[in-house]
mmCIF file of N, CA, C and O in Angstrom:
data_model
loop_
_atom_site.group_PDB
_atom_site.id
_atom_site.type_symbol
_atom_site.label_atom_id
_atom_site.label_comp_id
_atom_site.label_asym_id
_atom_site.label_seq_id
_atom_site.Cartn_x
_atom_site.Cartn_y
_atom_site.Cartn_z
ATOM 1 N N UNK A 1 0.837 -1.164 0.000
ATOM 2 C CA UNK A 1 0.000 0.000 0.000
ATOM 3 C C UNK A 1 0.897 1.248 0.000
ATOM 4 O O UNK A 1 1.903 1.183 0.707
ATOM 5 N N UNK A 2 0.686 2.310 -0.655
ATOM 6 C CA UNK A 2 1.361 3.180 -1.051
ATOM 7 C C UNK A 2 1.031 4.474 0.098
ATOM 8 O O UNK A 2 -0.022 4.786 0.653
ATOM 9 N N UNK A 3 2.642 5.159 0.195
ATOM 10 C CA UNK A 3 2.095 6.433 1.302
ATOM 11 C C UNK A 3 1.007 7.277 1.187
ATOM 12 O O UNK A 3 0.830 7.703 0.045
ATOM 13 N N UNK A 4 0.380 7.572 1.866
ATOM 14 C CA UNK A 4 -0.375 8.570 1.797
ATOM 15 C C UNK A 4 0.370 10.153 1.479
ATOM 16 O O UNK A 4 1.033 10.848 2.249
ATOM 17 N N UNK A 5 0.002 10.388 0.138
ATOM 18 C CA UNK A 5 0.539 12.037 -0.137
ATOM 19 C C UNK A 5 -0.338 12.882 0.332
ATOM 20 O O UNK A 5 -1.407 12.523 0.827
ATOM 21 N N UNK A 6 0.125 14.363 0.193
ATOM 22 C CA UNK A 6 -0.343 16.000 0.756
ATOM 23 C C UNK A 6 -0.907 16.250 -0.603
ATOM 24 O O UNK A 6 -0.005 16.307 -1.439
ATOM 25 N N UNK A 7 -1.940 16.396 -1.031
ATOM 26 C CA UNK A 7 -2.445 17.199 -1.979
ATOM 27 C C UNK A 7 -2.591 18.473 -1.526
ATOM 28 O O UNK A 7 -2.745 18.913 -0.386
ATOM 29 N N UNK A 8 -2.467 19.368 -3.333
ATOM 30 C CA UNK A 8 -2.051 20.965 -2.754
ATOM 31 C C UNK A 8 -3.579 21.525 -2.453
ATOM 32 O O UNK A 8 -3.563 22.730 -2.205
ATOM 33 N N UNK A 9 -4.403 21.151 -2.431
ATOM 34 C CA UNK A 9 -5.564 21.530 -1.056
ATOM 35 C C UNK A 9 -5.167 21.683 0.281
ATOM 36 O O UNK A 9 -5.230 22.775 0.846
ATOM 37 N N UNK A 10 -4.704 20.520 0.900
ATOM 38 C CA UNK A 10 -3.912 20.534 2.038
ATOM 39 C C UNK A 10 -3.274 20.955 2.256
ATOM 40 O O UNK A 10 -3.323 21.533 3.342
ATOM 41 N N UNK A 11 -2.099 21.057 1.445
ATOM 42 C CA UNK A 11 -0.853 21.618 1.597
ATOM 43 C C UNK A 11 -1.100 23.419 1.384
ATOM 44 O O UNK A 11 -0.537 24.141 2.207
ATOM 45 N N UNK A 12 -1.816 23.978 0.441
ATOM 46 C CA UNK A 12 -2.310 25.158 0.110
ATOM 47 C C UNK A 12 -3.080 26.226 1.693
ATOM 48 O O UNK A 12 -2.834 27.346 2.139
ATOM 49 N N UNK A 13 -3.862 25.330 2.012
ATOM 50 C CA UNK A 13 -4.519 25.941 3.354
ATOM 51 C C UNK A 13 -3.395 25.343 4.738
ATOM 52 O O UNK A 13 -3.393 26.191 5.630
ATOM 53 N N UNK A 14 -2.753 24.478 4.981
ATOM 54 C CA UNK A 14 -1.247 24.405 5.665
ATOM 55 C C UNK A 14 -0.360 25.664 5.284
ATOM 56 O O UNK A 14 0.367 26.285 6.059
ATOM 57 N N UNK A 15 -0.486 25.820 4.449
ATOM 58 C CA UNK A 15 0.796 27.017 4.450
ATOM 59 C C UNK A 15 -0.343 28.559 4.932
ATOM 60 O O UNK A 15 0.065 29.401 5.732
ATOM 61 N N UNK A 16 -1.330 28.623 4.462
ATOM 62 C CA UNK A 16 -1.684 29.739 5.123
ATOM 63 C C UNK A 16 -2.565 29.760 6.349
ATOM 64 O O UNK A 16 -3.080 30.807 6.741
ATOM 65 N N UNK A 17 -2.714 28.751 6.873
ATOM 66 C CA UNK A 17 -2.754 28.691 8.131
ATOM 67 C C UNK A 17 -1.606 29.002 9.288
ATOM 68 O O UNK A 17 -1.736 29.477 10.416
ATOM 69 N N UNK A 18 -0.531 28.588 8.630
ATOM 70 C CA UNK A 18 0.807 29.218 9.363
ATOM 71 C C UNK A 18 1.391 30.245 8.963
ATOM 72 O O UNK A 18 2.428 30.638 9.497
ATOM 73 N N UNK A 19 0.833 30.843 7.974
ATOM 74 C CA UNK A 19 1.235 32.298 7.823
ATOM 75 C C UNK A 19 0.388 33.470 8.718
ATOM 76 O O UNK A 19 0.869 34.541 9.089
ATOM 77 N N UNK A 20 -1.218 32.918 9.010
ATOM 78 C CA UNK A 20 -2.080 33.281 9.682
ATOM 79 C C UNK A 20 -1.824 33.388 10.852
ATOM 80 O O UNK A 20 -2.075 34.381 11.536
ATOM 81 N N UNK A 21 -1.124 32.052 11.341
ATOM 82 C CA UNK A 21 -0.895 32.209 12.995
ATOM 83 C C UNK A 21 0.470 33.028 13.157
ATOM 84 O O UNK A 21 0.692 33.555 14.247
ATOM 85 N N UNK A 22 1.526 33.175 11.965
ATOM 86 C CA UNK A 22 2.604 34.041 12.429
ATOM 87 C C UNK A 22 2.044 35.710 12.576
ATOM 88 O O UNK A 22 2.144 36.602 13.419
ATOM 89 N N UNK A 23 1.466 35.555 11.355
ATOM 90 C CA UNK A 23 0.969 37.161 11.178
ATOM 91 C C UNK A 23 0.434 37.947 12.969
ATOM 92 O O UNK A 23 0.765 39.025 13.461
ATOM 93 N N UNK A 24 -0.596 36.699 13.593
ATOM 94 C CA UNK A 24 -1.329 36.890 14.673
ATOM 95 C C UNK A 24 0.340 37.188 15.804
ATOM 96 O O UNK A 24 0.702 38.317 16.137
ATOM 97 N N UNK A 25 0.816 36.364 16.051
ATOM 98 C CA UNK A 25 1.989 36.601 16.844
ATOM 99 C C UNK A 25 2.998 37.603 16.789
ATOM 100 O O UNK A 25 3.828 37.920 17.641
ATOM 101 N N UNK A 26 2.720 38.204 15.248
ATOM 102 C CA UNK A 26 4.062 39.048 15.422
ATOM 103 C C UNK A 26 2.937 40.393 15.501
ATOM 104 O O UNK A 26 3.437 41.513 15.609
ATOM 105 N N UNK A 27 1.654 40.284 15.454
ATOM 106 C CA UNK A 27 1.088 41.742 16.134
ATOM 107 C C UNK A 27 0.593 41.519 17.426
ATOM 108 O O UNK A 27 0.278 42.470 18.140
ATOM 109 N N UNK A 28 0.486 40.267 17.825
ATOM 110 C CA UNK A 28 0.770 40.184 19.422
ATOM 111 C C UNK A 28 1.690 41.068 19.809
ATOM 112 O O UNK A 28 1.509 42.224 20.190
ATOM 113 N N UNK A 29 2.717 40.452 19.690
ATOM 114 C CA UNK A 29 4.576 40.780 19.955
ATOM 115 C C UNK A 29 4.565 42.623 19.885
ATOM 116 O O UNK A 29 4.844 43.394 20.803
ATOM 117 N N UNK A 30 4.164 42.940 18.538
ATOM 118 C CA UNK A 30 4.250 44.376 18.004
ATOM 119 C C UNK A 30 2.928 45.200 19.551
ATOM 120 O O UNK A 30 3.073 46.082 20.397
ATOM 121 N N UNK A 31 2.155 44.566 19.290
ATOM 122 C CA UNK A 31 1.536 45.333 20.111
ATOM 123 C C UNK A 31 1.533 45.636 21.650
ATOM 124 O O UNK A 31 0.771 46.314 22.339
ATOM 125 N N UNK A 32 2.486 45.008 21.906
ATOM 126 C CA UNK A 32 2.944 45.044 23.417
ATOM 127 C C UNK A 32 3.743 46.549 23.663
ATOM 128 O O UNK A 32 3.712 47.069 24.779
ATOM 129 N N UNK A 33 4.273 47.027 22.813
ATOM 130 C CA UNK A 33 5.250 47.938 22.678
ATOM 131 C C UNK A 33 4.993 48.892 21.541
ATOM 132 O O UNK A 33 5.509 48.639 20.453
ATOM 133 N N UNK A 34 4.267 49.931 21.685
ATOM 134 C CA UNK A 34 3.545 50.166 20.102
ATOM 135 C C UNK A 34 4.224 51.364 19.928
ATOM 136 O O UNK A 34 3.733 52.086 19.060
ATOM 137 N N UNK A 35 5.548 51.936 20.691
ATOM 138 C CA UNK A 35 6.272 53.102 20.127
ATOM 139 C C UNK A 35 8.030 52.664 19.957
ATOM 140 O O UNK A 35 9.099 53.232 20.180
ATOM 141 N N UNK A 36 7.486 50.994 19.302
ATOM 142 C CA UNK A 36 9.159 50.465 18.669
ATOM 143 C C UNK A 36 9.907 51.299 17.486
ATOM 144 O O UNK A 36 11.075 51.643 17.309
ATOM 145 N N UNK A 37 8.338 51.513 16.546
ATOM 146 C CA UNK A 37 9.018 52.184 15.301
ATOM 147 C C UNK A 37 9.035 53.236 15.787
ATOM 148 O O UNK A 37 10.203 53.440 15.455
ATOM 149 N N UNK A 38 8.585 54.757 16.664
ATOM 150 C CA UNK A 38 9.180 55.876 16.804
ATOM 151 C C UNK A 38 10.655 55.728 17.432
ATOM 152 O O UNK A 38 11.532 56.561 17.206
ATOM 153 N N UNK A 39 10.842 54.635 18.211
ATOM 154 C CA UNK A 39 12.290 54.296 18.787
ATOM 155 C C UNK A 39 13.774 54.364 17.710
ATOM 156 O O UNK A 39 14.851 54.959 17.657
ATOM 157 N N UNK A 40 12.983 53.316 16.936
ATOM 158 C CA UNK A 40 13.861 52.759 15.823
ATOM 159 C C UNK A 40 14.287 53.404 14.790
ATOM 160 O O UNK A 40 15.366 53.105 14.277
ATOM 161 N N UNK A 41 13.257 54.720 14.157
ATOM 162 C CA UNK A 41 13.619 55.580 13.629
ATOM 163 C C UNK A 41 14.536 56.527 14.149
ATOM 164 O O UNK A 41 15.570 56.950 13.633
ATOM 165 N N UNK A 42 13.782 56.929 15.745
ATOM 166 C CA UNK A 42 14.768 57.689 16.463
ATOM 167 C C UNK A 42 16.269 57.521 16.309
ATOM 168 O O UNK A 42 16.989 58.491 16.075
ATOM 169 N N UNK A 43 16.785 56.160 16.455
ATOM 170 C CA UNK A 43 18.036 56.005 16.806
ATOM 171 C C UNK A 43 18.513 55.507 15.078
ATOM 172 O O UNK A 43 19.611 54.960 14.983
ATOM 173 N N UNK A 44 17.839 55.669 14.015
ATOM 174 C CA UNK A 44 18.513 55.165 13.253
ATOM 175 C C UNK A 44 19.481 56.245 12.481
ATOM 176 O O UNK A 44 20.244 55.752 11.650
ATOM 177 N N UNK A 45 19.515 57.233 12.612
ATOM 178 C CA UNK A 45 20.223 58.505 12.179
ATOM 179 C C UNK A 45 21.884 57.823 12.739
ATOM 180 O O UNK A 45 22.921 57.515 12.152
ATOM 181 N N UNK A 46 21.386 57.811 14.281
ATOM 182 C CA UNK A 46 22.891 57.665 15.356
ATOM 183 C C UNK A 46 23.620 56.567 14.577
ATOM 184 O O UNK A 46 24.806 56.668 14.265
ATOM 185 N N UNK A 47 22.645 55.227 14.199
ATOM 186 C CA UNK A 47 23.196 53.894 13.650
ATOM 187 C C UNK A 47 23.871 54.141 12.251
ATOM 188 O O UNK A 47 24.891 53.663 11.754
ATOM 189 N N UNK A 48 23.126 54.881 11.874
ATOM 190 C CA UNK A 48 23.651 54.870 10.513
ATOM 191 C C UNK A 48 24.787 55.532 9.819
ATOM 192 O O UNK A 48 25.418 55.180 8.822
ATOM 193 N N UNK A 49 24.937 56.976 10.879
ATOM 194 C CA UNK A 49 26.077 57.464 11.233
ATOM 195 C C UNK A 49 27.577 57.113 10.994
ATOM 196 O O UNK A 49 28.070 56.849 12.090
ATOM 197 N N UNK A 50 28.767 56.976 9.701
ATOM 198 C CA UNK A 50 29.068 56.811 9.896
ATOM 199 C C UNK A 50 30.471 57.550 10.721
ATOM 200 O O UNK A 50 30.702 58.748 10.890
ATOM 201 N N UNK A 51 31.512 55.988 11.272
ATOM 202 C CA UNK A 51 32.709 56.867 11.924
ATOM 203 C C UNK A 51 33.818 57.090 11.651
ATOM 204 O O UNK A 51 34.412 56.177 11.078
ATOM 205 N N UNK A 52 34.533 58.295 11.916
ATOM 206 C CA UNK A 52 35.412 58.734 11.219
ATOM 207 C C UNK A 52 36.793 57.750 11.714
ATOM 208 O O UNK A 52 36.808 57.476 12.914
ATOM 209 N N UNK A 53 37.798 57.276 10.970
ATOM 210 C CA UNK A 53 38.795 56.790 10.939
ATOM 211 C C UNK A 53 39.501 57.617 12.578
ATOM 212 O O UNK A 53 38.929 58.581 13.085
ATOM 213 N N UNK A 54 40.793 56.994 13.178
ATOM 214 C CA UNK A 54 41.181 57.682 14.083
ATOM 215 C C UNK A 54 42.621 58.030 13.317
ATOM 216 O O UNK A 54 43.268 57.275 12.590
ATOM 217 N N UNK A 55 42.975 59.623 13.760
ATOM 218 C CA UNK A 55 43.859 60.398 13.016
ATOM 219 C C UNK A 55 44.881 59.896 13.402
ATOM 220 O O UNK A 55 45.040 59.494 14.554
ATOM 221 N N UNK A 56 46.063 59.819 12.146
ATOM 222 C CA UNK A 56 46.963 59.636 11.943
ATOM 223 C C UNK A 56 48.287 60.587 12.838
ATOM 224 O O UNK A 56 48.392 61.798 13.032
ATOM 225 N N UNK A 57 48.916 59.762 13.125
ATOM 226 C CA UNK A 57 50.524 60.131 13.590
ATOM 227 C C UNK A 57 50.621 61.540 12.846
ATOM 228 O O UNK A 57 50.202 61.813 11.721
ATOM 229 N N UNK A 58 51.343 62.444 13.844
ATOM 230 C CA UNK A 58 51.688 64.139 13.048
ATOM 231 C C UNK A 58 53.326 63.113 12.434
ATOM 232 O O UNK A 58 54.166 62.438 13.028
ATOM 233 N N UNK A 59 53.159 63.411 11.325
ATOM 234 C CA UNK A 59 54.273 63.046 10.168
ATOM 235 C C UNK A 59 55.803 63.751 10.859
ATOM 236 O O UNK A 59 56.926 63.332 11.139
ATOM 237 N N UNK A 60 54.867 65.390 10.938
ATOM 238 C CA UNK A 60 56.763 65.927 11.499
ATOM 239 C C UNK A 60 57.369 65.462 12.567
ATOM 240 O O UNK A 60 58.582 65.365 12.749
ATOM 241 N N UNK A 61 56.344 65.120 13.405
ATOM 242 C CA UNK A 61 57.315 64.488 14.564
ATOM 243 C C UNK A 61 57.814 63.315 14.431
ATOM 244 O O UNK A 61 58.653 63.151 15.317
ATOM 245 N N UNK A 62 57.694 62.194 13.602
ATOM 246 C CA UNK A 62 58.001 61.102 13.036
ATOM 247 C C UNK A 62 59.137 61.227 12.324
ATOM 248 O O UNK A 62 59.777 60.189 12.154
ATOM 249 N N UNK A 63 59.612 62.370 11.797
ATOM 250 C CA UNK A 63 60.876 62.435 10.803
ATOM 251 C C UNK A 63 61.982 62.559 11.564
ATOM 252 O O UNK A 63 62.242 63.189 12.590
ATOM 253 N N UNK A 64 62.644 61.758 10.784
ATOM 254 C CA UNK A 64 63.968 61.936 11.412
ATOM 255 C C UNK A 64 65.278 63.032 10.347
ATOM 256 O O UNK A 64 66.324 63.525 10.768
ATOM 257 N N UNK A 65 64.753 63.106 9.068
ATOM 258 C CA UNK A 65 65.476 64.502 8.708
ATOM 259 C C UNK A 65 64.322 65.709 9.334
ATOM 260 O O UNK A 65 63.105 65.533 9.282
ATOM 261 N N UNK A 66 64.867 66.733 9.823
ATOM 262 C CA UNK A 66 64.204 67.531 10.044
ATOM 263 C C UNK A 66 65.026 69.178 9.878
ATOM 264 O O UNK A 66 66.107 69.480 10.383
ATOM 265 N N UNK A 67 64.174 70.030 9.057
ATOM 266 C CA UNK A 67 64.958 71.010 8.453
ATOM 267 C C UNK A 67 65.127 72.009 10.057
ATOM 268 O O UNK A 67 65.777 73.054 10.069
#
């Protein structure tokens, strides 16, 4: 007797049934905290920011001819 397969009926409403229950959880999650995105914008200027290299050795004091 041969396995029993997933026809894409099944398989079709399986996949959006678990897209359904993620969707539900991640506005659970979101809604616990509902000023993440004013946060996230806030600080994304600072993040994105980039930083400047740290300055180099003064050259003249490094020489050893020196006029």
């Amino acid at each position: 007797m041969p396995l029993m397969a997933m026809d894409m009926l099944s398989l079709c409403l399986a996949v959006m049934l678990g897209a359904w229950i993620l969707a539900a959880l991640l506005r659970s999650a979101l809604a616990r905290h509902p000023d993440w995105l004013a946060r996230l914008l806030a600080q994304a200027p600072v993040l994105l920011r980039a930083n400047p290299p740290p300055r180099g050795p003064d050259l003249a004091q490094l020489s050893i001819l020196r006029l």
